[in-house]
PDB file of N, CA, C and O in Angstrom:
ATOM      1  N   UNK A1369     -14.692   3.565  18.338  1.00  0.00           N
ATOM      2  CA  UNK A1369     -13.996   3.277  19.585  1.00  0.00           C
ATOM      3  C   UNK A1369     -12.553   2.810  19.834  1.00  0.00           C
ATOM      4  O   UNK A1369     -12.150   2.247  20.546  1.00  0.00           O
ATOM      5  N   UNK A1370     -11.956   3.205  18.438  1.00  0.00           N
ATOM      6  CA  UNK A1370     -10.732   2.887  18.452  1.00  0.00           C
ATOM      7  C   UNK A1370      -9.821   4.124  17.882  1.00  0.00           C
ATOM      8  O   UNK A1370     -10.569   4.860  16.851  1.00  0.00           O
ATOM      9  N   UNK A1371      -8.569   4.015  17.933  1.00  0.00           N
ATOM     10  CA  UNK A1371      -7.779   5.286  17.458  1.00  0.00           C
ATOM     11  C   UNK A1371      -6.413   4.907  17.013  1.00  0.00           C
ATOM     12  O   UNK A1371      -5.927   3.959  17.640  1.00  0.00           O
ATOM     13  N   UNK A1372      -5.900   5.325  16.048  1.00  0.00           N
ATOM     14  CA  UNK A1372      -4.618   4.947  15.634  1.00  0.00           C
ATOM     15  C   UNK A1372      -3.468   6.114  15.588  1.00  0.00           C
ATOM     16  O   UNK A1372      -4.015   7.242  15.147  1.00  0.00           O
ATOM     17  N   UNK A1373      -2.347   5.915  15.934  1.00  0.00           N
ATOM     18  CA  UNK A1373      -1.406   6.823  16.008  1.00  0.00           C
ATOM     19  C   UNK A1373      -0.525   6.696  14.824  1.00  0.00           C
ATOM     20  O   UNK A1373       0.460   5.568  15.287  1.00  0.00           O
ATOM     21  N   UNK A1374      -0.571   7.285  13.793  1.00  0.00           N
ATOM     22  CA  UNK A1374       0.024   6.879  12.545  1.00  0.00           C
ATOM     23  C   UNK A1374       1.772   7.093  12.937  1.00  0.00           C
ATOM     24  O   UNK A1374       2.485   6.104  12.625  1.00  0.00           O
ATOM     25  N   UNK A1375       2.233   8.066  13.443  1.00  0.00           N
ATOM     26  CA  UNK A1375       3.451   8.419  13.911  1.00  0.00           C
ATOM     27  C   UNK A1375       4.246   7.431  14.927  1.00  0.00           C
ATOM     28  O   UNK A1375       5.278   6.773  14.480  1.00  0.00           O
ATOM     29  N   UNK A1376       3.469   6.889  15.814  1.00  0.00           N
ATOM     30  CA  UNK A1376       3.723   5.968  16.609  1.00  0.00           C
ATOM     31  C   UNK A1376       3.897   4.461  16.268  1.00  0.00           C
ATOM     32  O   UNK A1376       4.040   3.438  16.865  1.00  0.00           O
ATOM     33  N   UNK A1377       2.729   4.318  15.177  1.00  0.00           N
ATOM     34  CA  UNK A1377       2.409   2.950  14.756  1.00  0.00           C
ATOM     35  C   UNK A1377       1.813   2.156  15.976  1.00  0.00           C
ATOM     36  O   UNK A1377       2.139   1.197  16.357  1.00  0.00           O
ATOM     37  N   UNK A1378       0.573   2.789  16.535  1.00  0.00           N
ATOM     38  CA  UNK A1378       0.001   2.248  17.453  1.00  0.00           C
ATOM     39  C   UNK A1378      -1.444   2.321  17.349  1.00  0.00           C
ATOM     40  O   UNK A1378      -2.016   3.307  16.835  1.00  0.00           O
ATOM     41  N   UNK A1379      -2.077   1.357  18.141  1.00  0.00           N
ATOM     42  CA  UNK A1379      -3.710   1.403  17.902  1.00  0.00           C
ATOM     43  C   UNK A1379      -4.262   1.200  19.316  1.00  0.00           C
ATOM     44  O   UNK A1379      -3.672   0.519  20.119  1.00  0.00           O
ATOM     45  N   UNK A1380      -5.275   2.051  19.550  1.00  0.00           N
ATOM     46  CA  UNK A1380      -5.723   2.021  20.840  1.00  0.00           C
ATOM     47  C   UNK A1380      -7.338   1.790  20.788  1.00  0.00           C
ATOM     48  O   UNK A1380      -7.901   2.298  20.058  1.00  0.00           O
ATOM     49  N   UNK A1381      -7.698   0.803  21.810  1.00  0.00           N
ATOM     50  CA  UNK A1381      -9.078   0.410  21.715  1.00  0.00           C
ATOM     51  C   UNK A1381      -9.739   0.822  23.088  1.00  0.00           C
ATOM     52  O   UNK A1381      -9.191   0.990  24.046  1.00  0.00           O
ATOM     53  N   UNK A1382     -10.948   0.879  22.887  1.00  0.00           N
ATOM     54  CA  UNK A1382     -11.870   1.236  24.321  1.00  0.00           C
ATOM     55  C   UNK A1382     -12.132  -0.097  24.861  1.00  0.00           C
ATOM     56  O   UNK A1382     -12.601  -1.007  24.345  1.00  0.00           O
ATOM     57  N   UNK A1383     -12.031  -0.364  26.100  1.00  0.00           N
ATOM     58  CA  UNK A1383     -12.180  -1.354  26.885  1.00  0.00           C
ATOM     59  C   UNK A1383     -13.677  -2.050  26.843  1.00  0.00           C
ATOM     60  O   UNK A1383     -13.943  -3.271  27.076  1.00  0.00           O
ATOM     61  N   UNK A1384     -14.720  -1.051  26.401  1.00  0.00           N
ATOM     62  CA  UNK A1384     -15.957  -1.687  26.537  1.00  0.00           C
ATOM     63  C   UNK A1384     -16.246  -2.576  25.015  1.00  0.00           C
ATOM     64  O   UNK A1384     -17.476  -3.018  25.102  1.00  0.00           O
ATOM     65  N   UNK A1385     -15.532  -2.518  24.186  1.00  0.00           N
ATOM     66  CA  UNK A1385     -15.652  -3.364  22.872  1.00  0.00           C
ATOM     67  C   UNK A1385     -15.741  -4.538  23.217  1.00  0.00           C
ATOM     68  O   UNK A1385     -14.760  -5.415  23.914  1.00  0.00           O
ATOM     69  N   UNK A1386     -16.641  -5.364  22.495  1.00  0.00           N
ATOM     70  CA  UNK A1386     -16.754  -6.806  22.482  1.00  0.00           C
ATOM     71  C   UNK A1386     -15.574  -7.264  21.861  1.00  0.00           C
ATOM     72  O   UNK A1386     -15.054  -6.418  20.890  1.00  0.00           O
ATOM     73  N   UNK A1387     -14.989  -8.591  22.080  1.00  0.00           N
ATOM     74  CA  UNK A1387     -13.851  -8.885  21.212  1.00  0.00           C
ATOM     75  C   UNK A1387     -13.872  -8.838  19.611  1.00  0.00           C
ATOM     76  O   UNK A1387     -13.217  -8.547  18.819  1.00  0.00           O
ATOM     77  N   UNK A1388     -15.355  -9.074  19.200  1.00  0.00           N
ATOM     78  CA  UNK A1388     -15.475  -9.265  17.758  1.00  0.00           C
ATOM     79  C   UNK A1388     -15.576  -7.805  17.209  1.00  0.00           C
ATOM     80  O   UNK A1388     -14.940  -7.225  16.253  1.00  0.00           O
ATOM     81  N   UNK A1389     -16.016  -6.749  18.043  1.00  0.00           N
ATOM     82  CA  UNK A1389     -16.005  -5.407  17.529  1.00  0.00           C
ATOM     83  C   UNK A1389     -14.391  -4.617  17.701  1.00  0.00           C
ATOM     84  O   UNK A1389     -14.122  -3.942  16.994  1.00  0.00           O
ATOM     85  N   UNK A1390     -13.740  -5.259  18.694  1.00  0.00           N
ATOM     86  CA  UNK A1390     -12.456  -4.969  18.768  1.00  0.00           C
ATOM     87  C   UNK A1390     -11.460  -5.451  17.445  1.00  0.00           C
ATOM     88  O   UNK A1390     -10.694  -4.717  17.035  1.00  0.00           O
ATOM     89  N   UNK A1391     -11.779  -6.733  17.078  1.00  0.00           N
ATOM     90  CA  UNK A1391     -11.204  -7.164  15.940  1.00  0.00           C
ATOM     91  C   UNK A1391     -11.424  -6.334  14.753  1.00  0.00           C
ATOM     92  O   UNK A1391     -10.662  -6.054  14.158  1.00  0.00           O
ATOM     93  N   UNK A1392     -12.722  -5.917  14.708  1.00  0.00           N
ATOM     94  CA  UNK A1392     -13.083  -5.113  13.375  1.00  0.00           C
ATOM     95  C   UNK A1392     -12.489  -3.626  13.624  1.00  0.00           C
ATOM     96  O   UNK A1392     -11.736  -3.347  12.568  1.00  0.00           O
ATOM     97  N   UNK A1393     -12.331  -3.079  14.661  1.00  0.00           N
ATOM     98  CA  UNK A1393     -11.667  -1.729  15.037  1.00  0.00           C
ATOM     99  C   UNK A1393     -10.374  -1.845  14.666  1.00  0.00           C
ATOM    100  O   UNK A1393      -9.891  -0.642  14.139  1.00  0.00           O
ATOM    101  N   UNK A1394      -9.507  -2.821  15.273  1.00  0.00           N
ATOM    102  CA  UNK A1394      -8.210  -2.858  14.845  1.00  0.00           C
ATOM    103  C   UNK A1394      -8.073  -2.928  13.443  1.00  0.00           C
ATOM    104  O   UNK A1394      -6.975  -2.305  12.971  1.00  0.00           O
ATOM    105  N   UNK A1395      -8.621  -3.974  12.686  1.00  0.00           N
ATOM    106  CA  UNK A1395      -8.418  -4.076  11.282  1.00  0.00           C
ATOM    107  C   UNK A1395      -8.626  -3.045  10.518  1.00  0.00           C
ATOM    108  O   UNK A1395      -8.005  -2.450   9.563  1.00  0.00           O
ATOM    109  N   UNK A1396      -9.838  -2.214  10.999  1.00  0.00           N
ATOM    110  CA  UNK A1396     -10.167  -0.820  10.445  1.00  0.00           C
ATOM    111  C   UNK A1396      -8.886   0.202  10.501  1.00  0.00           C
ATOM    112  O   UNK A1396      -8.489   0.846   9.438  1.00  0.00           O
ATOM    113  N   UNK A1397      -8.285   0.262  11.629  1.00  0.00           N
ATOM    114  CA  UNK A1397      -7.433   1.264  12.071  1.00  0.00           C
ATOM    115  C   UNK A1397      -5.910   0.490  11.193  1.00  0.00           C
ATOM    116  O   UNK A1397      -5.308   1.701  10.713  1.00  0.00           O
ATOM    117  N   UNK A1398      -5.741  -0.712  11.200  1.00  0.00           N
ATOM    118  CA  UNK A1398      -4.823  -1.092  10.367  1.00  0.00           C
ATOM    119  C   UNK A1398      -4.828  -0.769   9.033  1.00  0.00           C
ATOM    120  O   UNK A1398      -3.840  -0.462   8.163  1.00  0.00           O
ATOM    121  N   UNK A1399      -5.981  -0.689   8.354  1.00  0.00           N
ATOM    122  CA  UNK A1399      -6.330  -0.160   7.033  1.00  0.00           C
ATOM    123  C   UNK A1399      -5.792   1.100   6.932  1.00  0.00           C
ATOM    124  O   UNK A1399      -5.101   1.531   5.795  1.00  0.00           O
ATOM    125  N   UNK A1400      -5.814   2.056   7.952  1.00  0.00           N
ATOM    126  CA  UNK A1400      -5.198   3.428   7.741  1.00  0.00           C
ATOM    127  C   UNK A1400      -3.714   3.394   7.391  1.00  0.00           C
ATOM    128  O   UNK A1400      -3.379   4.270   6.824  1.00  0.00           O
ATOM    129  N   UNK A1401      -3.144   2.518   8.283  1.00  0.00           N
ATOM    130  CA  UNK A1401      -1.670   2.287   8.044  1.00  0.00           C
ATOM    131  C   UNK A1401      -1.386   1.563   6.524  1.00  0.00           C
ATOM    132  O   UNK A1401      -0.366   1.744   6.162  1.00  0.00           O
ATOM    133  N   UNK A1402      -2.183   0.715   6.185  1.00  0.00           N
ATOM    134  CA  UNK A1402      -2.055   0.019   4.843  1.00  0.00           C
ATOM    135  C   UNK A1402      -2.420   0.706   3.742  1.00  0.00           C
ATOM    136  O   UNK A1402      -1.681   0.426   2.429  1.00  0.00           O
ATOM    137  N   UNK A1403      -3.292   1.701   3.756  1.00  0.00           N
ATOM    138  CA  UNK A1403      -3.751   2.242   2.565  1.00  0.00           C
ATOM    139  C   UNK A1403      -2.697   3.634   2.419  1.00  0.00           C
ATOM    140  O   UNK A1403      -2.872   4.430   3.236  1.00  0.00           O
ATOM    141  N   UNK A1404      -2.021   3.478   1.426  1.00  0.00           N
ATOM    142  CA  UNK A1404      -0.797   4.524   1.290  1.00  0.00           C
ATOM    143  C   UNK A1404      -1.280   5.827   1.431  1.00  0.00           C
ATOM    144  O   UNK A1404      -0.505   6.847   2.278  1.00  0.00           O
ATOM    145  N   UNK A1405      -2.224   6.204   0.819  1.00  0.00           N
ATOM    146  CA  UNK A1405      -2.574   7.779   0.776  1.00  0.00           C
ATOM    147  C   UNK A1405      -3.112   8.170   2.158  1.00  0.00           C
ATOM    148  O   UNK A1405      -2.934   9.439   2.505  1.00  0.00           O
ATOM    149  N   UNK A1406      -3.654   7.125   2.744  1.00  0.00           N
ATOM    150  CA  UNK A1406      -4.099   7.325   4.246  1.00  0.00           C
ATOM    151  C   UNK A1406      -3.028   7.776   5.308  1.00  0.00           C
ATOM    152  O   UNK A1406      -2.861   8.782   5.810  1.00  0.00           O
ATOM    153  N   UNK A1407      -1.789   6.893   5.022  1.00  0.00           N
ATOM    154  CA  UNK A1407      -0.682   6.734   5.808  1.00  0.00           C
ATOM    155  C   UNK A1407      -0.245   8.167   5.790  1.00  0.00           C
ATOM    156  O   UNK A1407       0.370   8.831   6.701  1.00  0.00           O
ATOM    157  N   UNK A1408       0.154   8.534   4.435  1.00  0.00           N
ATOM    158  CA  UNK A1408       0.848   9.559   4.034  1.00  0.00           C
ATOM    159  C   UNK A1408       0.152  10.973   4.659  1.00  0.00           C
ATOM    160  O   UNK A1408       0.745  11.805   4.791  1.00  0.00           O
ATOM    161  N   UNK A1409      -1.007  10.987   4.423  1.00  0.00           N
ATOM    162  CA  UNK A1409      -1.977  12.203   4.744  1.00  0.00           C
ATOM    163  C   UNK A1409      -1.852  12.459   6.154  1.00  0.00           C
ATOM    164  O   UNK A1409      -1.796  13.465   6.552  1.00  0.00           O
ATOM    165  N   UNK A1410      -2.104  11.087   6.930  1.00  0.00           N
ATOM    166  CA  UNK A1410      -2.558  11.289   8.410  1.00  0.00           C
ATOM    167  C   UNK A1410      -1.062  11.629   8.928  1.00  0.00           C
ATOM    168  O   UNK A1410      -0.975  11.940  10.207  1.00  0.00           O
ATOM    169  N   UNK A1411      -0.040  11.289   8.353  1.00  0.00           N
ATOM    170  CA  UNK A1411       1.288  11.468   8.934  1.00  0.00           C
ATOM    171  C   UNK A1411       1.662  12.984   8.957  1.00  0.00           C
ATOM    172  O   UNK A1411       2.487  13.499   9.799  1.00  0.00           O
ATOM    173  N   UNK A1412       0.964  13.541   7.952  1.00  0.00           N
ATOM    174  CA  UNK A1412       1.356  15.265   7.721  1.00  0.00           C
ATOM    175  C   UNK A1412       0.321  15.999   8.597  1.00  0.00           C
ATOM    176  O   UNK A1412       0.514  17.144   8.903  1.00  0.00           O
ATOM    177  N   UNK A1413      -0.926  15.540   8.847  1.00  0.00           N
ATOM    178  CA  UNK A1413      -1.940  16.246   9.239  1.00  0.00           C
ATOM    179  C   UNK A1413      -2.922  15.360  10.035  1.00  0.00           C
ATOM    180  O   UNK A1413      -3.049  14.147  10.023  1.00  0.00           O
ATOM    181  N   UNK A1414      -3.647  16.023  10.958  1.00  0.00           N
ATOM    182  CA  UNK A1414      -4.825  15.424  11.722  1.00  0.00           C
ATOM    183  C   UNK A1414      -5.970  15.104  10.777  1.00  0.00           C
ATOM    184  O   UNK A1414      -6.220  15.809   9.857  1.00  0.00           O
ATOM    185  N   UNK A1415      -6.770  14.002  11.093  1.00  0.00           N
ATOM    186  CA  UNK A1415      -8.027  13.699  10.297  1.00  0.00           C
ATOM    187  C   UNK A1415      -9.115  14.882  10.439  1.00  0.00           C
ATOM    188  O   UNK A1415      -9.846  15.156   9.585  1.00  0.00           O
ATOM    189  N   UNK A1416      -8.830  15.868  11.783  1.00  0.00           N
ATOM    190  CA  UNK A1416      -9.718  16.786  11.958  1.00  0.00           C
ATOM    191  C   UNK A1416      -9.462  18.016  11.151  1.00  0.00           C
ATOM    192  O   UNK A1416     -10.255  18.934  10.770  1.00  0.00           O
ATOM    193  N   UNK A1417      -8.197  17.931  10.378  1.00  0.00           N
ATOM    194  CA  UNK A1417      -7.991  18.954   9.355  1.00  0.00           C
ATOM    195  C   UNK A1417      -8.478  18.675   8.026  1.00  0.00           C
ATOM    196  O   UNK A1417      -8.263  19.587   6.968  1.00  0.00           O
ATOM    197  N   UNK A1418      -9.014  17.511   7.819  1.00  0.00           N
ATOM    198  CA  UNK A1418      -9.554  17.112   6.342  1.00  0.00           C
ATOM    199  C   UNK A1418     -10.865  17.330   6.172  1.00  0.00           C
ATOM    200  O   UNK A1418     -11.588  17.553   7.095  1.00  0.00           O
ATOM    201  N   UNK A1419     -11.186  17.544   5.076  1.00  0.00           N
ATOM    202  CA  UNK A1419     -12.612  17.883   4.609  1.00  0.00           C
ATOM    203  C   UNK A1419     -13.603  16.508   4.719  1.00  0.00           C
ATOM    204  O   UNK A1419     -13.085  15.520   4.957  1.00  0.00           O
ATOM    205  N   UNK A1420     -14.797  16.944   5.379  1.00  0.00           N
ATOM    206  CA  UNK A1420     -15.680  15.789   5.588  1.00  0.00           C
ATOM    207  C   UNK A1420     -15.684  14.604   4.303  1.00  0.00           C
ATOM    208  O   UNK A1420     -15.910  13.496   4.601  1.00  0.00           O
ATOM    209  N   UNK A1421     -15.813  15.000   3.051  1.00  0.00           N
ATOM    210  CA  UNK A1421     -15.685  14.265   2.162  1.00  0.00           C
ATOM    211  C   UNK A1421     -14.386  13.160   1.982  1.00  0.00           C
ATOM    212  O   UNK A1421     -14.636  12.056   1.916  1.00  0.00           O
ATOM    213  N   UNK A1422     -13.398  13.685   2.272  1.00  0.00           N
ATOM    214  CA  UNK A1422     -12.106  13.013   2.382  1.00  0.00           C
ATOM    215  C   UNK A1422     -12.026  12.067   3.592  1.00  0.00           C
ATOM    216  O   UNK A1422     -11.632  10.891   3.683  1.00  0.00           O
ATOM    217  N   UNK A1423     -12.484  12.535   4.770  1.00  0.00           N
ATOM    218  CA  UNK A1423     -12.787  11.644   5.918  1.00  0.00           C
ATOM    219  C   UNK A1423     -13.737  10.555   5.689  1.00  0.00           C
ATOM    220  O   UNK A1423     -13.426   9.423   6.199  1.00  0.00           O
ATOM    221  N   UNK A1424     -14.681  10.736   5.031  1.00  0.00           N
ATOM    222  CA  UNK A1424     -15.726   9.761   4.459  1.00  0.00           C
ATOM    223  C   UNK A1424     -15.129   8.857   3.631  1.00  0.00           C
ATOM    224  O   UNK A1424     -15.312   7.457   3.955  1.00  0.00           O
ATOM    225  N   UNK A1425     -14.395   9.205   2.688  1.00  0.00           N
ATOM    226  CA  UNK A1425     -13.782   8.200   1.832  1.00  0.00           C
ATOM    227  C   UNK A1425     -12.768   7.396   2.536  1.00  0.00           C
ATOM    228  O   UNK A1425     -12.678   6.195   2.392  1.00  0.00           O
ATOM    229  N   UNK A1426     -11.957   7.865   3.513  1.00  0.00           N
ATOM    230  CA  UNK A1426     -10.929   7.405   4.182  1.00  0.00           C
ATOM    231  C   UNK A1426     -11.596   6.217   4.974  1.00  0.00           C
ATOM    232  O   UNK A1426     -11.086   5.177   5.153  1.00  0.00           O
ATOM    233  N   UNK A1427     -12.812   6.482   5.726  1.00  0.00           N
ATOM    234  CA  UNK A1427     -13.531   5.579   6.656  1.00  0.00           C
ATOM    235  C   UNK A1427     -14.150   4.430   5.779  1.00  0.00           C
ATOM    236  O   UNK A1427     -13.914   3.317   6.279  1.00  0.00           O
ATOM    237  N   UNK A1428     -14.475   4.832   4.561  1.00  0.00           N
ATOM    238  CA  UNK A1428     -14.989   3.869   3.787  1.00  0.00           C
ATOM    239  C   UNK A1428     -14.119   2.802   3.342  1.00  0.00           C
ATOM    240  O   UNK A1428     -14.210   1.660   3.347  1.00  0.00           O
ATOM    241  N   UNK A1429     -12.885   3.235   2.926  1.00  0.00           N
ATOM    242  CA  UNK A1429     -11.894   2.288   2.481  1.00  0.00           C
ATOM    243  C   UNK A1429     -11.339   1.535   3.733  1.00  0.00           C
ATOM    244  O   UNK A1429     -10.939   0.545   3.542  1.00  0.00           O
ATOM    245  N   UNK A1430     -11.225   2.277   4.904  1.00  0.00           N
ATOM    246  CA  UNK A1430     -10.736   1.411   5.888  1.00  0.00           C
ATOM    247  C   UNK A1430     -11.719   0.104   6.377  1.00  0.00           C
ATOM    248  O   UNK A1430     -11.465  -0.929   6.753  1.00  0.00           O
ATOM    249  N   UNK A1431     -12.934   0.608   6.284  1.00  0.00           N
ATOM    250  CA  UNK A1431     -14.225  -0.477   6.460  1.00  0.00           C
ATOM    251  C   UNK A1431     -14.088  -1.694   5.312  1.00  0.00           C
ATOM    252  O   UNK A1431     -14.151  -2.863   5.787  1.00  0.00           O
ATOM    253  N   UNK A1432     -13.715  -1.105   4.167  1.00  0.00           N
ATOM    254  CA  UNK A1432     -13.498  -2.247   3.152  1.00  0.00           C
ATOM    255  C   UNK A1432     -12.324  -3.068   3.399  1.00  0.00           C
ATOM    256  O   UNK A1432     -12.262  -4.209   3.201  1.00  0.00           O
ATOM    257  N   UNK A1433     -11.052  -2.629   3.943  1.00  0.00           N
ATOM    258  CA  UNK A1433      -9.920  -3.260   4.294  1.00  0.00           C
ATOM    259  C   UNK A1433     -10.456  -4.398   5.383  1.00  0.00           C
ATOM    260  O   UNK A1433     -10.117  -5.465   5.229  1.00  0.00           O
ATOM    261  N   UNK A1434     -11.193  -3.632   6.558  1.00  0.00           N
ATOM    262  CA  UNK A1434     -11.494  -4.698   7.702  1.00  0.00           C
ATOM    263  C   UNK A1434     -12.404  -5.806   7.213  1.00  0.00           C
ATOM    264  O   UNK A1434     -12.055  -6.953   7.536  1.00  0.00           O
ATOM    265  N   UNK A1435     -13.345  -5.483   6.383  1.00  0.00           N
ATOM    266  CA  UNK A1435     -14.166  -6.563   5.803  1.00  0.00           C
ATOM    267  C   UNK A1435     -13.552  -7.750   4.997  1.00  0.00           C
ATOM    268  O   UNK A1435     -13.782  -8.879   4.982  1.00  0.00           O
ATOM    269  N   UNK A1436     -12.559  -7.037   4.150  1.00  0.00           N
ATOM    270  CA  UNK A1436     -11.608  -8.122   3.234  1.00  0.00           C
ATOM    271  C   UNK A1436     -10.697  -9.049   4.065  1.00  0.00           C
ATOM    272  O   UNK A1436     -10.745 -10.054   3.933  1.00  0.00           O
ATOM    273  N   UNK A1437     -10.399  -8.149   5.187  1.00  0.00           N
ATOM    274  CA  UNK A1437      -9.461  -9.220   6.083  1.00  0.00           C
ATOM    275  C   UNK A1437     -10.328 -10.329   6.806  1.00  0.00           C
ATOM    276  O   UNK A1437      -9.990 -11.276   6.964  1.00  0.00           O
ATOM    277  N   UNK A1438     -11.688  -9.806   7.301  1.00  0.00           N
ATOM    278  CA  UNK A1438     -12.329 -10.583   8.352  1.00  0.00           C
ATOM    279  C   UNK A1438     -13.268 -11.755   7.537  1.00  0.00           C
ATOM    280  O   UNK A1438     -13.145 -12.977   7.577  1.00  0.00           O
ATOM    281  N   UNK A1439     -13.498 -11.332   6.216  1.00  0.00           N
ATOM    282  CA  UNK A1439     -14.460 -12.335   5.306  1.00  0.00           C
ATOM    283  C   UNK A1439     -13.508 -12.919   4.280  1.00  0.00           C
ATOM    284  O   UNK A1439     -14.196 -13.629   3.381  1.00  0.00           O
ATOM    285  N   UNK A1440     -12.150 -12.659   4.130  1.00  0.00           N
ATOM    286  CA  UNK A1440     -11.565 -13.203   3.155  1.00  0.00           C
ATOM    287  C   UNK A1440     -11.812 -12.914   1.908  1.00  0.00           C
ATOM    288  O   UNK A1440     -11.677 -13.805   0.878  1.00  0.00           O
ATOM    289  N   UNK A1441     -12.280 -11.765   1.429  1.00  0.00           N
ATOM    290  CA  UNK A1441     -12.607 -11.508   0.083  1.00  0.00           C
ATOM    291  C   UNK A1441     -13.573 -12.485  -0.298  1.00  0.00           C
ATOM    292  O   UNK A1441     -14.799 -12.884   0.075  1.00  0.00           O
ATOM    293  N   UNK A1442     -13.213 -13.121  -1.573  1.00  0.00           N
ATOM    294  CA  UNK A1442     -14.356 -13.754  -2.281  1.00  0.00           C
ATOM    295  C   UNK A1442     -14.356 -15.360  -1.561  1.00  0.00           C
ATOM    296  O   UNK A1442     -15.113 -16.113  -1.998  1.00  0.00           O
ATOM    297  N   UNK A1443     -13.185 -15.617  -0.787  1.00  0.00           N
ATOM    298  CA  UNK A1443     -13.256 -16.871  -0.320  1.00  0.00           C
ATOM    299  C   UNK A1443     -14.310 -17.197   0.825  1.00  0.00           C
ATOM    300  O   UNK A1443     -14.535 -18.440   1.211  1.00  0.00           O
ATOM    301  N   UNK A1444     -15.139 -16.238   1.041  1.00  0.00           N
ATOM    302  CA  UNK A1444     -15.953 -16.323   2.349  1.00  0.00           C
ATOM    303  C   UNK A1444     -17.291 -17.058   1.661  1.00  0.00           C
ATOM    304  O   UNK A1444     -17.790 -16.811   0.744  1.00  0.00           O
TER     305      UNK A1444
END
């Protein structure tokens, strides 16, 4: 329920998200900006152009980024 526009550096969320879900979703999308190979790849093509394996890895890494931000890594 969130999407990022890499070229415009914008994140859009759906209004039905609970604030906690929105926080997770925004951090997840920021992960796509912060993980260098995600940003570089998504700048060149759409995620729909990528293989299912690459999309799955990107989503996993962005979820890990979101979890690290929310739970502060080992400090939680």
